[in-house]
PDB file of C-alpha atoms in Angstrom:
ATOM      1  CA  ASN B  10      79.058 121.713  46.111  1.00  0.00           C
ATOM      2  CA  GLU B  11      82.425 123.150  46.959  1.00  0.00           C
ATOM      3  CA  LYS B  12      85.596 123.106  44.849  1.00  0.00           C
ATOM      4  CA  VAL B  13      88.260 120.806  46.294  1.00  0.00           C
ATOM      5  CA  ALA B  14      91.598 122.820  46.456  1.00  0.00           C
ATOM      6  CA  ASP B  15      94.377 121.389  44.446  1.00  0.00           C
ATOM      7  CA  ALA B  16      92.183 118.623  42.920  1.00  0.00           C
ATOM      8  CA  SER B  17      92.457 117.900  39.192  1.00  0.00           C
ATOM      9  CA  ALA B  18      89.004 117.731  37.624  1.00  0.00           C
ATOM     10  CA  HIS B  19      90.368 115.787  34.795  1.00  0.00           C
ATOM     11  CA  SER B  20      91.790 112.831  36.819  1.00  0.00           C
ATOM     12  CA  PHE B  21      89.555 113.054  40.009  1.00  0.00           C
ATOM     13  CA  GLN B  22      87.772 109.876  41.176  1.00  0.00           C
ATOM     14  CA  ASP B  23      85.178 109.603  43.939  1.00  0.00           C
ATOM     15  CA  LEU B  24      86.132 106.571  46.081  1.00  0.00           C
ATOM     16  CA  GLY B  25      83.177 106.698  48.362  1.00  0.00           C
ATOM     17  CA  PHE B  26      82.956 107.115  52.144  1.00  0.00           C
ATOM     18  CA  GLY B  27      84.340 110.708  51.886  1.00  0.00           C
ATOM     19  CA  TYR B  28      87.441 109.755  50.005  1.00  0.00           C
ATOM     20  CA  GLY B  29      88.585 110.858  46.534  1.00  0.00           C
ATOM     21  CA  LYS B  30      91.783 110.999  44.651  1.00  0.00           C
ATOM     22  CA  ASP B  31      93.355 112.467  41.478  1.00  0.00           C
ATOM     23  CA  ALA B  32      96.605 111.787  39.825  1.00  0.00           C
ATOM     24  CA  TRP B  33      98.600 113.613  42.525  1.00  0.00           C
ATOM     25  CA  TYR B  34      96.661 113.640  45.842  1.00  0.00           C
ATOM     26  CA  VAL B  35      94.280 111.712  47.991  1.00  0.00           C
ATOM     27  CA  PHE B  36      91.413 113.659  49.796  1.00  0.00           C
ATOM     28  CA  TYR B  37      89.153 112.962  52.690  1.00  0.00           C
ATOM     29  CA  PHE B  38      86.123 115.209  52.828  1.00  0.00           C
ATOM     30  CA  GLY B  39      87.910 117.617  50.525  1.00  0.00           C
ATOM     31  CA  GLU B  40      91.165 117.814  52.526  1.00  0.00           C
ATOM     32  CA  LYS B  41      94.361 116.515  51.253  1.00  0.00           C
ATOM     33  CA  ILE B  42      95.784 113.495  53.146  1.00  0.00           C
ATOM     34  CA  PRO B  43      99.461 114.315  53.660  1.00  0.00           C
ATOM     35  CA  ASP B  44     101.850 111.739  52.050  1.00  0.00           C
ATOM     36  CA  ALA B  45      99.039 109.530  50.711  1.00  0.00           C
ATOM     37  CA  LYS B  46      99.917 107.835  47.393  1.00  0.00           C
ATOM     38  CA  PRO B  47      96.950 107.936  44.974  1.00  0.00           C
ATOM     39  CA  SER B  48      98.200 105.098  42.714  1.00  0.00           C
ATOM     40  CA  SER B  49      98.077 102.529  45.607  1.00  0.00           C
ATOM     41  CA  PHE B  50      95.399 104.075  47.852  1.00  0.00           C
ATOM     42  CA  GLN B  51      92.552 101.763  48.802  1.00  0.00           C
ATOM     43  CA  ILE B  52      89.720 101.484  51.274  1.00  0.00           C
ATOM     44  CA  PHE B  53      90.249  98.565  53.567  1.00  0.00           C
ATOM     45  CA  GLN B  54      86.686  97.744  54.393  1.00  0.00           C
ATOM     46  CA  PRO B  55      83.621  99.925  53.986  1.00  0.00           C
ATOM     47  CA  TYR B  56      82.483 101.837  57.127  1.00  0.00           C
ATOM     48  CA  THR B  57      85.531 100.988  59.258  1.00  0.00           C
ATOM     49  CA  GLY B  58      87.490 104.125  58.510  1.00  0.00           C
ATOM     50  CA  TYR B  59      90.641 102.321  57.562  1.00  0.00           C
ATOM     51  CA  THR B  60      92.518 102.925  54.337  1.00  0.00           C
ATOM     52  CA  LYS B  61      96.030 102.312  53.093  1.00  0.00           C
ATOM     53  CA  ASP B  62      98.512 102.861  50.429  1.00  0.00           C
ATOM     54  CA  VAL B  63     101.833 101.297  49.766  1.00  0.00           C
ATOM     55  CA  TRP B  64     103.513 103.330  52.528  1.00  0.00           C
ATOM     56  CA  PHE B  65     101.017 104.147  55.297  1.00  0.00           C
ATOM     57  CA  VAL B  66      97.808 103.133  56.963  1.00  0.00           C
ATOM     58  CA  TYR B  67      95.181 105.786  57.716  1.00  0.00           C
ATOM     59  CA  TYR B  68      92.153 105.997  60.080  1.00  0.00           C
ATOM     60  CA  PHE B  69      89.493 108.415  58.898  1.00  0.00           C
ATOM     61  CA  GLY B  70      92.129 110.315  56.780  1.00  0.00           C
ATOM     62  CA  LYS B  71      94.756 110.476  59.560  1.00  0.00           C
ATOM     63  CA  LYS B  72      98.031 108.553  59.340  1.00  0.00           C
ATOM     64  CA  ILE B  73      98.504 105.822  61.893  1.00  0.00           C
ATOM     65  CA  PRO B  74     102.139 106.206  63.069  1.00  0.00           C
ATOM     66  CA  ASP B  75     104.352 103.069  62.581  1.00  0.00           C
ATOM     67  CA  ALA B  76     101.488 100.981  60.999  1.00  0.00           C
ATOM     68  CA  LYS B  77     102.704  98.634  58.299  1.00  0.00           C
ATOM     69  CA  PRO B  78     100.333  98.359  55.370  1.00  0.00           C
ATOM     70  CA  SER B  79     101.751  95.094  54.015  1.00  0.00           C
ATOM     71  CA  SER B  80     100.737  93.206  57.249  1.00  0.00           C
ATOM     72  CA  PHE B  81      97.911  95.436  58.518  1.00  0.00           C
ATOM     73  CA  GLN B  82      94.623  93.692  59.123  1.00  0.00           C
ATOM     74  CA  ILE B  83      91.233  94.249  60.709  1.00  0.00           C
ATOM     75  CA  LEU B  84      90.591  91.747  63.455  1.00  0.00           C
ATOM     76  CA  ARG B  85      86.825  92.209  63.741  1.00  0.00           C
ATOM     77  CA  PRO B  86      84.964  94.624  61.530  1.00  0.00           C
ATOM     78  CA  TYR B  87      83.448  97.596  63.438  1.00  0.00           C
ATOM     79  CA  ALA B  88      84.911  96.489  66.809  1.00  0.00           C
ATOM     80  CA  GLY B  89      87.856  98.825  66.338  1.00  0.00           C
ATOM     81  CA  TYR B  90      90.732  96.290  66.712  1.00  0.00           C
ATOM     82  CA  THR B  91      93.420  96.031  64.083  1.00  0.00           C
ATOM     83  CA  LYS B  92      97.000  94.810  64.033  1.00  0.00           C
ATOM     84  CA  ASP B  93     100.095  94.624  61.907  1.00  0.00           C
ATOM     85  CA  VAL B  94     103.337  92.546  62.395  1.00  0.00           C
ATOM     86  CA  TRP B  95     104.552  95.017  65.072  1.00  0.00           C
ATOM     87  CA  TYR B  96     101.596  96.560  66.878  1.00  0.00           C
ATOM     88  CA  VAL B  97      97.938  96.258  67.882  1.00  0.00           C
ATOM     89  CA  TYR B  98      95.607  99.262  67.509  1.00  0.00           C
ATOM     90  CA  TYR B  99      92.213 100.253  68.888  1.00  0.00           C
ATOM     91  CA  PHE B 100      90.371 102.699  66.613  1.00  0.00           C
ATOM     92  CA  GLY B 101      93.562 103.837  65.064  1.00  0.00           C
ATOM     93  CA  LYS B 102      95.598 104.239  68.316  1.00  0.00           C
ATOM     94  CA  LYS B 103      98.439 101.966  69.295  1.00  0.00           C
ATOM     95  CA  ILE B 104      97.770  99.808  72.353  1.00  0.00           C
ATOM     96  CA  PRO B 105     101.037  99.973  74.333  1.00  0.00           C
ATOM     97  CA  ASP B 106     102.660  96.596  75.003  1.00  0.00           C
ATOM     98  CA  ALA B 107     100.024  94.557  73.181  1.00  0.00           C
ATOM     99  CA  LYS B 108     101.575  91.598  71.281  1.00  0.00           C
ATOM    100  CA  PRO B 109     100.104  91.174  67.853  1.00  0.00           C
ATOM    101  CA  SER B 110     101.280  87.554  67.463  1.00  0.00           C
ATOM    102  CA  SER B 111      99.054  86.403  70.413  1.00  0.00           C
ATOM    103  CA  PHE B 112      96.394  89.153  70.458  1.00  0.00           C
ATOM    104  CA  GLN B 113      92.827  87.942  70.474  1.00  0.00           C
ATOM    105  CA  ILE B 114      89.292  89.258  70.956  1.00  0.00           C
ATOM    106  CA  ILE B 115      87.828  87.251  73.867  1.00  0.00           C
ATOM    107  CA  GLN B 116      84.233  87.909  73.066  1.00  0.00           C
ATOM    108  CA  PRO B 117      83.168  90.206  70.108  1.00  0.00           C
ATOM    109  CA  TYR B 118      81.827  93.653  70.949  1.00  0.00           C
ATOM    110  CA  VAL B 119      82.054  93.362  74.767  1.00  0.00           C
ATOM    111  CA  GLY B 120      85.430  95.067  75.108  1.00  0.00           C
ATOM    112  CA  TYR B 121      87.715  92.446  76.550  1.00  0.00           C
ATOM    113  CA  THR B 122      90.833  91.346  74.629  1.00  0.00           C
ATOM    114  CA  LYS B 123      94.070  89.750  75.620  1.00  0.00           C
ATOM    115  CA  ASP B 124      97.486  88.640  74.426  1.00  0.00           C
ATOM    116  CA  THR B 125      99.893  86.175  76.119  1.00  0.00           C
ATOM    117  CA  TRP B 126     100.680  88.578  78.956  1.00  0.00           C
ATOM    118  CA  ASN B 127      97.939  91.198  79.431  1.00  0.00           C
ATOM    119  CA  VAL B 128      94.220  91.798  79.372  1.00  0.00           C
ATOM    120  CA  TYR B 129      92.599  94.854  77.755  1.00  0.00           C
ATOM    121  CA  TYR B 130      89.243  96.541  78.028  1.00  0.00           C
ATOM    122  CA  PHE B 131      88.360  98.741  75.012  1.00  0.00           C
ATOM    123  CA  GLY B 132      92.050  99.202  74.314  1.00  0.00           C
ATOM    124  CA  GLU B 133      93.170 100.018  77.912  1.00  0.00           C
ATOM    125  CA  LYS B 134      95.292  97.495  79.943  1.00  0.00           C
ATOM    126  CA  VAL B 135      93.441  95.896  82.817  1.00  0.00           C
ATOM    127  CA  SER B 136      95.791  96.126  85.791  1.00  0.00           C
ATOM    128  CA  ASP B 137      96.741  92.909  87.535  1.00  0.00           C
ATOM    129  CA  ALA B 138      94.425  90.660  85.252  1.00  0.00           C
ATOM    130  CA  ALA B 139      95.942  87.227  84.590  1.00  0.00           C
ATOM    131  CA  ALA B 140      95.655  86.704  80.766  1.00  0.00           C
ATOM    132  CA  HIS B 141      96.159  82.900  80.949  1.00  0.00           C
ATOM    133  CA  SER B 142      92.843  82.483  82.987  1.00  0.00           C
ATOM    134  CA  PHE B 143      90.797  85.595  82.016  1.00  0.00           C
ATOM    135  CA  GLN B 144      87.296  85.104  80.782  1.00  0.00           C
ATOM    136  CA  SER B 145      84.759  87.632  79.635  1.00  0.00           C
ATOM    137  CA  LEU B 146      81.382  87.059  81.371  1.00  0.00           C
ATOM    138  CA  GLY B 147      79.422  89.653  79.304  1.00  0.00           C
ATOM    139  CA  ASN B 148      77.830  92.962  80.326  1.00  0.00           C
ATOM    140  CA  GLY B 149      81.279  94.446  81.267  1.00  0.00           C
ATOM    141  CA  TYR B 150      82.134  91.628  83.684  1.00  0.00           C
ATOM    142  CA  GLY B 151      85.259  89.486  83.453  1.00  0.00           C
ATOM    143  CA  LYS B 152      87.185  87.168  85.791  1.00  0.00           C
ATOM    144  CA  ASP B 153      90.567  85.466  86.125  1.00  0.00           C
ATOM    145  CA  SER B 154      91.659  82.878  88.695  1.00  0.00           C
ATOM    146  CA  TRP B 155      91.872  85.426  91.507  1.00  0.00           C
ATOM    147  CA  SER B 156      89.627  88.385  90.836  1.00  0.00           C
ATOM    148  CA  MET B 157      86.415  89.725  89.257  1.00  0.00           C
ATOM    149  CA  TYR B 158      86.418  92.770  86.991  1.00  0.00           C
ATOM    150  CA  PHE B 159      83.790  95.274  85.867  1.00  0.00           C
ATOM    151  CA  HIS B 160      84.431  97.496  82.915  1.00  0.00           C
ATOM    152  CA  GLY B 161      88.138  96.729  83.152  1.00  0.00           C
ATOM    153  CA  LYS B 162      88.474  97.580  86.907  1.00  0.00           C
ATOM    154  CA  LYS B 163      89.056  95.045  89.604  1.00  0.00           C
ATOM    155  CA  MET B 164      86.130  94.669  91.875  1.00  0.00           C
ATOM    156  CA  LYS B 165      86.532  94.951  95.665  1.00  0.00           C
ATOM    157  CA  ARG B 166      86.016  91.805  97.696  1.00  0.00           C
ATOM    158  CA  TYR B 167      83.593  92.045 100.576  1.00  0.00           C
ATOM    159  CA  PRO B 168      83.864  89.711 103.607  1.00  0.00           C
TER     160      PRO B 168
END
């Protein structure tokens, strides 16, 4: 048992999953989470790593830049995808250019996702894939109207 620096023993609460708070601070495995507000801090869903307060969203104790707590949602528990009104995230990192209003998980836990304009594989954009016709085939394979993909990379055609 170690003493948590700056924690008030009188008001400290164990929140579970490595989190705790007192009247002034929120802690993750004994370290203060900068700017976290104890009065509104909450765990989103157990075992996902996501937490929030009135001002910020956090992933395993680290602030997710620009994430909006009022609209933040987990799209599929344990698959890593989340979104708010402005952005889509994969394991706490913003997916550039992904559109939250149309973002969807094509098939759970196989990696492929898409929005109106782009296809993504485990949070990375799949070059040249046509979102309107893209399908996940399982085991890392996907296809659109023109090409086949494996692990998010276009497969070469052989004569």
